[in-house]
Amino acid sequence: MPKYTFSVNGKPVSVDVPADMPLLWVLRDKLGVKGPKFGCGIGVCRACTSHLDGGEIQPCVTPVAQAAGKQVTTIEGLADGDKLHPVQEAWLEQDVAQCGYCQPGQIMAAVALLRRTPSPTDADIDKIENVCRCGTYFRIRQAIKNAAQKM
Amino acid sequence: MATPTTRRGFLTFLVAAPTLTVATNLTADALPSLPAPAEITDLGDLLILAGTPTANMLVLEVTPDGEVRFQLPRAEVGQGITTAVAMLVAEEMDVPVSDVRVSLSDARAELLFNQLTGGSNTIRSVYGPVRRTAAAARARLVAAAAQQWKAQSATLSTRDGSVVAPDGRTATFGDLTAAAAKLTSTITAQPKSEEQHRVVGTSQPRVDARAMVTGQMRYTLDLDVPGAMPTVVRRPPTINGSVRTVDDSAAKAMPGVIAIAVVPTGVAVMAETFGQAIAAKDALEVTWNRGTVDELSDADIKAKLRAATLPFVVPPLLTQHIDGEFDFAFVSHAPLETNSAIADVRADRAEIWAGLKSPIVAKQTIAAALGLPQDSVTVHVTQGGGSFGRRLFFDAALEAAQISKAMRRPVKLMWTRVDDMRHGRARSASHHKIRATYALGQVLTFEHRVASVETDFRHGLGEILTATAAHLPVGGNLSFAQTVFLTTVKVPYHFGVVTQLLNEVPLRMHTGSWRSVYSANTRGAEEIMVDELAARLGKDPVAFRRETLKTDRQRAVLDKVAAAGEWGRTMPQGFAQGVGFHDEYKSCTACLVEMDARDPKNPRVIKAVIAVDVGRPINPLGVRAQMLGGLTDAISTTLRAGLHIEKGLPLEGSYSQFHYARQKDSPPQVEIHVMPANGEPGGAGELGVPAAVGAIANAYARATGIKPRSFPITFPVDFDPFPR
Ligand code: FES
Ligand code: FES
């Protein structure tokens, strides 16, 4: 089996897995990185949303081969030690989470949006397609706006 | 166990432990009688009554480092009960909320009916018992300090996790816990009066929020149970089909595959990773036996429901009347965490981990299925990634146990999203006929006939209602479902003679209570008729509700949204406001929305104003979260989210097909007003849906001139279904 080397949250890793294995299962089942969640496996719920070299990806539809030599960041790698990312801070201030299951993906999507669009409009925020089955969308929207102001 | 202490029949036992551990036990009080008249007895009252004999069997421990640990016999699935309970404990014990750890109890069979999470009932049922237990623990810590300082307990106070003497001496709870554990004297304790509350009633962020935003929160599939490997199940092409033949030669040879086994629900495949298990499952060659509803499609279901709708009593001949008929589609619970469980079944014992709202029934059923004594089955309740009623059922836990037994290995079972939508539970489709008669500006009669596909309550609720049968507020030989219906749904208006009747059509599908059980559809449809009645009578929808609502408390929430939402303001063409009201489980709420329906096929709620009276909000921030969730559920199910049933299976298999709301469907402006405390806590978990359903449908009608009759309003099959 081919060997792939990349970094996860700043730490180098290498795995012996088939080239087409979705990165989500490499992270969760091989590397024990449990922050990215499974919700659909086909790139539509976006619960698994993480970053590859800083850009948003859905690891459930990203073959591991694509990560080779790159930097993968999951929700666990967003904070700087105990110091939370401003988006995480904003999430706490708005008390966004209910069951919390979608929130790693929501936060990673919000961080990616704010990187692309530092002062997003409501229409920009509407483009985030992550499902929150608990229906926390309004608090997510508020948190993104607050985070934008802080950053 | 050491000496019991008594306070009006409330017994506190010290558990033999090195630190203070208070277990409260069977109350000796007479069972409370139900409130009269019977019509105000709701399902929640019955759940409380059934749970009363064991309501106080709670366990609280104070650790040497001052942490207060409380075991809650309920399921946390996002509704915020661990936070609210931490607040109740913190309030009684004078400790910071952050020093309280609330964990979810394993299944405790001795709790009988007191470990079911449903009916918006957690806070209603634990509000008294949790406070009494915490008050008992605090009293013991104070007594321990009094003994050390040779002081009178009455002169001591507690603050911030310490006992404080008038002379300024302090001792932390952590330092006192060992001494408190050794006290044998009788100690009496009273919970604080509500005027003394400093924490309860204030907004408190979730106690687990930081874990959630850092990815540290552990759900079932995130647990590392030694040896439990990823497992999925190949499922039949129709609901309740079963395996006839399997050819696993290709699947077996695939990378990572560990084991394959046939179980009653399909063919289980275990592999090194879930990705490999899913790929191997898809490579299985399986032939199937028929399911239970193979020929059934939506049109047949609709016809059956229409035929089953009971007739009205009042003929339409002599008075002016208005009729309405409504259809609601099946709706998936679709919690974002799919059905999942871990099971480790050995020859003589089994251990299960899952998000379970009825863990005792789960434990009993799993023990029976495995042929093990109940005591040999340990069931751990993990925090769930959403439920909305779904996790009342323990099908994943049972299935994982069966797979583990067949494979002789620990199993980490995950349902795929397709499994979850097609073979999971759903809110039953229903048909509604409503007739109101009126004369001289008054409603004379209001009749509602509901026909619904049978809702499955086989998760312990039947036993609870049987146990409380003597107290049921409904007479005659009503079915179990009719009892649930009549104890949850009521018309809040003075509408003369009111009758609401449910008739169920038994179809062997996987149904289940979906946030607010019958109320979302039943009350939602009624709220539409209320608007249509108001129009007939030439009255404004808010004014008409105002004059027919029964209580001032109800009128207050309506007035609140009318004022805050500027009811009646002029809106451009294609836009409109809509209003709805609902009263349930001793709480009430009004919802006012504004909708942009310039494109009637693609309406959007652009603003929502909600007022809610839950009697006594423990955590207003949490109450608002529940109402926000209810609003989003109402937007989804009213406008776009439902399941099409075709030839014995839902067509929808993922969120690209089942259109639960996304950010773009959710209003950019939401205001939620929580009314001040005015009584005992009511229910909040399910309350938010029905009023919002009514408000959204009414706004749609006003914006488009189209009377909404079939839900979701926009419901095409706009996708290619996944293969069966
Ligand atoms: S699990 Fe990756 S998008 Fe749904
Ligand atoms: S918080 Fe539960 S799915 Fe978003």
GROMACS .gro file of C-alpha atoms in nm, chain B residues 18 64 106 115 155 189 377 387 560 578 705:
model
   11
  169PRO     CA    1  -1.464   0.839   5.185
  215PRO     CA    2  -1.182   1.640   4.790
  257ASP     CA    3  -2.604   0.437   3.310
  266GLN     CA    4  -3.527   0.742   3.323
  306THR     CA    5  -2.487   3.059   6.235
  340ALA     CA    6  -3.255   2.063   5.476
  528VAL     CA    7  -2.596  -0.597   3.071
  538SER     CA    8  -3.243   1.351   1.877
  711LYS     CA    9  -4.549   4.076   2.327
  729GLY     CA   10  -4.801   3.575   0.997
  856GLY     CA   11  -5.309   3.444  -0.151
   0.00000   0.00000   0.00000
